[in-house]
């Protein structure tokens, strides 16, 4: 499931190296992330209209014809309010292949929730994991959060594997009403603390 709403621009607060985030290169081996913007609308609309994207996530299905446009508008508002940070996932071919976001950001509590989706033509390439690493770096290193949570349906094994590879720890599995099936379904709730993130980065460096 990994819930996902989307947002706009990166703020220009200085990074620990003195660069602004607009100046810093935010990329992994096969992807980079950039703030959701108007030029991403067409790709978002096309990819999110695939029933496979909405099947186990909160992405609407059927996906309304103008939903990507409204999504970007909501993203800008969320960014301005500092409670939503969304990024387009850009492939090596310079295509928008999905979205990865921090939603329900609570600056006072220093916590947020991670959400993501990757378009079906790009599945199986590890792009969700790479994008997740970049967004988590933004959460912990730039926003200085203490905790990031995430959730997915238990039957969404691909999303569970992404979260596990990112270092998230399963906290509980509990029944959750999933409005698309109109029934209770087991959902996995994950957490990743700042301390755990720092330790992961230390081991991998």
Tab-separated table of N, CA and C in Angstrom, residues 1-3 111-116 136 140 146-174 176 186-194 196:
chain	number	residue	atom	x	y	z
A	1	UNK	N	0.838	-1.182	0.000
A	1	UNK	CA	0.000	0.000	0.000
A	1	UNK	C	0.874	1.232	0.000
A	2	UNK	N	1.713	1.384	0.984
A	2	UNK	CA	2.550	2.559	1.157
A	2	UNK	C	1.827	3.806	0.695
A	3	UNK	N	1.123	4.441	1.584
A	3	UNK	CA	0.292	5.575	1.275
A	3	UNK	C	1.082	6.697	0.636
A	111	UNK	N	8.349	13.897	12.984
A	111	UNK	CA	8.041	12.603	12.400
A	111	UNK	C	7.242	12.790	11.111
A	112	UNK	N	7.215	11.750	10.300
A	112	UNK	CA	6.478	11.779	9.038
A	112	UNK	C	6.227	10.347	8.603
A	113	UNK	N	5.491	10.202	7.506
A	113	UNK	CA	5.227	8.886	6.930
A	113	UNK	C	5.767	8.835	5.516
A	114	UNK	N	6.382	7.725	5.154
A	114	UNK	CA	6.914	7.532	3.808
A	114	UNK	C	5.881	6.831	2.932
A	115	UNK	N	5.727	7.319	1.724
A	115	UNK	CA	4.864	6.664	0.743
A	115	UNK	C	5.522	6.692	-0.621
A	116	UNK	N	5.131	5.783	-1.492
A	116	UNK	CA	5.783	5.699	-2.802
A	116	UNK	C	4.974	4.825	-3.742
A	136	UNK	N	14.485	9.379	2.413
A	136	UNK	CA	14.828	9.214	3.824
A	136	UNK	C	16.008	10.103	4.211
A	140	UNK	N	15.766	12.747	7.330
A	140	UNK	CA	16.614	12.739	8.522
A	140	UNK	C	17.709	13.806	8.480
A	146	UNK	N	12.957	12.673	13.614
A	146	UNK	CA	13.378	11.606	14.531
A	146	UNK	C	12.809	10.251	14.168
A	147	UNK	N	11.683	10.246	13.441
A	147	UNK	CA	11.008	8.981	13.145
A	147	UNK	C	10.258	9.090	11.827
A	148	UNK	N	10.388	8.038	11.013
A	148	UNK	CA	9.601	7.911	9.789
A	148	UNK	C	8.846	6.592	9.865
A	149	UNK	N	7.560	6.643	9.619
A	149	UNK	CA	6.733	5.445	9.616
A	149	UNK	C	6.334	5.103	8.188
A	150	UNK	N	5.798	3.917	8.002
A	150	UNK	CA	5.301	3.489	6.691
A	150	UNK	C	4.318	2.346	6.911
A	151	UNK	N	3.464	2.125	5.946
A	151	UNK	CA	2.503	1.041	6.056
A	151	UNK	C	2.161	0.464	4.708
A	152	UNK	N	1.782	-0.800	4.701
A	152	UNK	CA	1.323	-1.440	3.474
A	152	UNK	C	0.430	-2.611	3.834
A	153	UNK	N	-0.399	-3.020	2.901
A	153	UNK	CA	-1.190	-4.217	3.120
A	153	UNK	C	-0.260	-5.419	3.244
A	154	UNK	N	-0.625	-6.350	4.080
A	154	UNK	CA	0.217	-7.532	4.281
A	154	UNK	C	0.420	-8.291	2.981
A	155	UNK	N	-0.583	-8.305	2.124
A	155	UNK	CA	-0.466	-9.032	0.855
A	155	UNK	C	0.395	-8.307	-0.181
A	156	UNK	N	0.774	-7.076	0.113
A	156	UNK	CA	1.632	-6.330	-0.807
A	156	UNK	C	3.089	-6.664	-0.515
A	157	UNK	N	3.502	-7.833	-0.942
A	157	UNK	CA	4.847	-8.319	-0.611
A	157	UNK	C	5.949	-7.446	-1.212
A	158	UNK	N	5.714	-6.886	-2.388
A	158	UNK	CA	6.742	-6.047	-3.011
A	158	UNK	C	7.020	-4.813	-2.150
A	159	UNK	N	5.962	-4.189	-1.644
A	159	UNK	CA	6.147	-3.005	-0.812
A	159	UNK	C	6.800	-3.362	0.509
A	160	UNK	N	6.420	-4.483	1.081
A	160	UNK	CA	7.047	-4.932	2.321
A	160	UNK	C	8.541	-5.132	2.123
A	161	UNK	N	8.929	-5.729	1.012
A	161	UNK	CA	10.355	-5.972	0.759
A	161	UNK	C	11.113	-4.656	0.596
A	162	UNK	N	10.493	-3.666	-0.053
A	162	UNK	CA	11.140	-2.365	-0.190
A	162	UNK	C	11.420	-1.765	1.182
A	163	UNK	N	10.415	-1.784	2.053
A	163	UNK	CA	10.581	-1.199	3.380
A	163	UNK	C	11.645	-1.934	4.190
A	164	UNK	N	11.676	-3.246	4.079
A	164	UNK	CA	12.690	-4.016	4.787
A	164	UNK	C	14.085	-3.689	4.280
A	165	UNK	N	14.231	-3.537	2.959
A	165	UNK	CA	15.537	-3.186	2.396
A	165	UNK	C	15.972	-1.780	2.811
A	166	UNK	N	15.013	-0.909	3.048
A	166	UNK	CA	15.326	0.446	3.491
A	166	UNK	C	15.716	0.503	4.965
A	167	UNK	N	15.499	-0.588	5.680
A	167	UNK	CA	15.879	-0.629	7.089
A	167	UNK	C	14.729	-0.486	8.060
A	168	UNK	N	13.501	-0.378	7.562
A	168	UNK	CA	12.343	-0.257	8.440
A	168	UNK	C	12.145	-1.545	9.242
A	169	UNK	N	11.644	-1.381	10.463
A	169	UNK	CA	11.346	-2.521	11.339
A	169	UNK	C	9.833	-2.666	11.472
A	170	UNK	N	9.359	-3.880	11.305
A	170	UNK	CA	7.929	-4.165	11.454
A	170	UNK	C	7.535	-4.011	12.916
A	171	UNK	N	6.517	-3.194	13.154
A	171	UNK	CA	6.040	-2.964	14.515
A	171	UNK	C	4.823	-3.801	14.849
A	172	UNK	N	3.910	-3.921	13.910
A	172	UNK	CA	2.713	-4.717	14.158
A	172	UNK	C	1.980	-4.982	12.853
A	173	UNK	N	1.145	-5.999	12.887
A	173	UNK	CA	0.200	-6.288	11.806
A	173	UNK	C	-1.181	-6.218	12.434
A	174	UNK	N	-2.040	-5.361	11.867
A	174	UNK	CA	-3.354	-5.186	12.469
A	174	UNK	C	-4.416	-5.032	11.383
A	176	UNK	N	-7.095	-3.439	9.138
A	176	UNK	CA	-7.348	-2.071	8.705
A	176	UNK	C	-8.431	-2.088	7.635
A	186	UNK	N	-5.415	-7.272	6.761
A	186	UNK	CA	-4.209	-7.098	7.582
A	186	UNK	C	-3.259	-6.082	6.953
A	187	UNK	N	-2.808	-5.155	7.761
A	187	UNK	CA	-1.863	-4.132	7.299
A	187	UNK	C	-0.622	-4.159	8.170
A	188	UNK	N	0.534	-3.997	7.543
A	188	UNK	CA	1.814	-3.986	8.250
A	188	UNK	C	2.227	-2.549	8.536
A	189	UNK	N	2.603	-2.288	9.785
A	189	UNK	CA	3.048	-0.965	10.193
A	189	UNK	C	4.537	-1.020	10.517
A	190	UNK	N	5.302	-0.131	9.893
A	190	UNK	CA	6.754	-0.123	10.017
A	190	UNK	C	7.223	1.210	10.599
A	191	UNK	N	8.425	1.177	11.208
A	191	UNK	CA	9.064	2.395	11.701
A	191	UNK	C	10.558	2.350	11.423
A	192	UNK	N	11.122	3.539	11.224
A	192	UNK	CA	12.572	3.700	11.108
A	192	UNK	C	12.950	4.945	11.886
A	193	UNK	N	13.777	4.782	12.892
A	193	UNK	CA	14.179	5.922	13.722
A	193	UNK	C	15.440	6.577	13.162
A	194	UNK	N	15.666	7.781	13.597
A	194	UNK	CA	16.876	8.496	13.196
A	194	UNK	C	18.120	7.720	13.616
A	196	UNK	N	18.465	4.483	14.022
A	196	UNK	CA	18.630	3.341	13.133
A	196	UNK	C	19.178	3.777	11.781
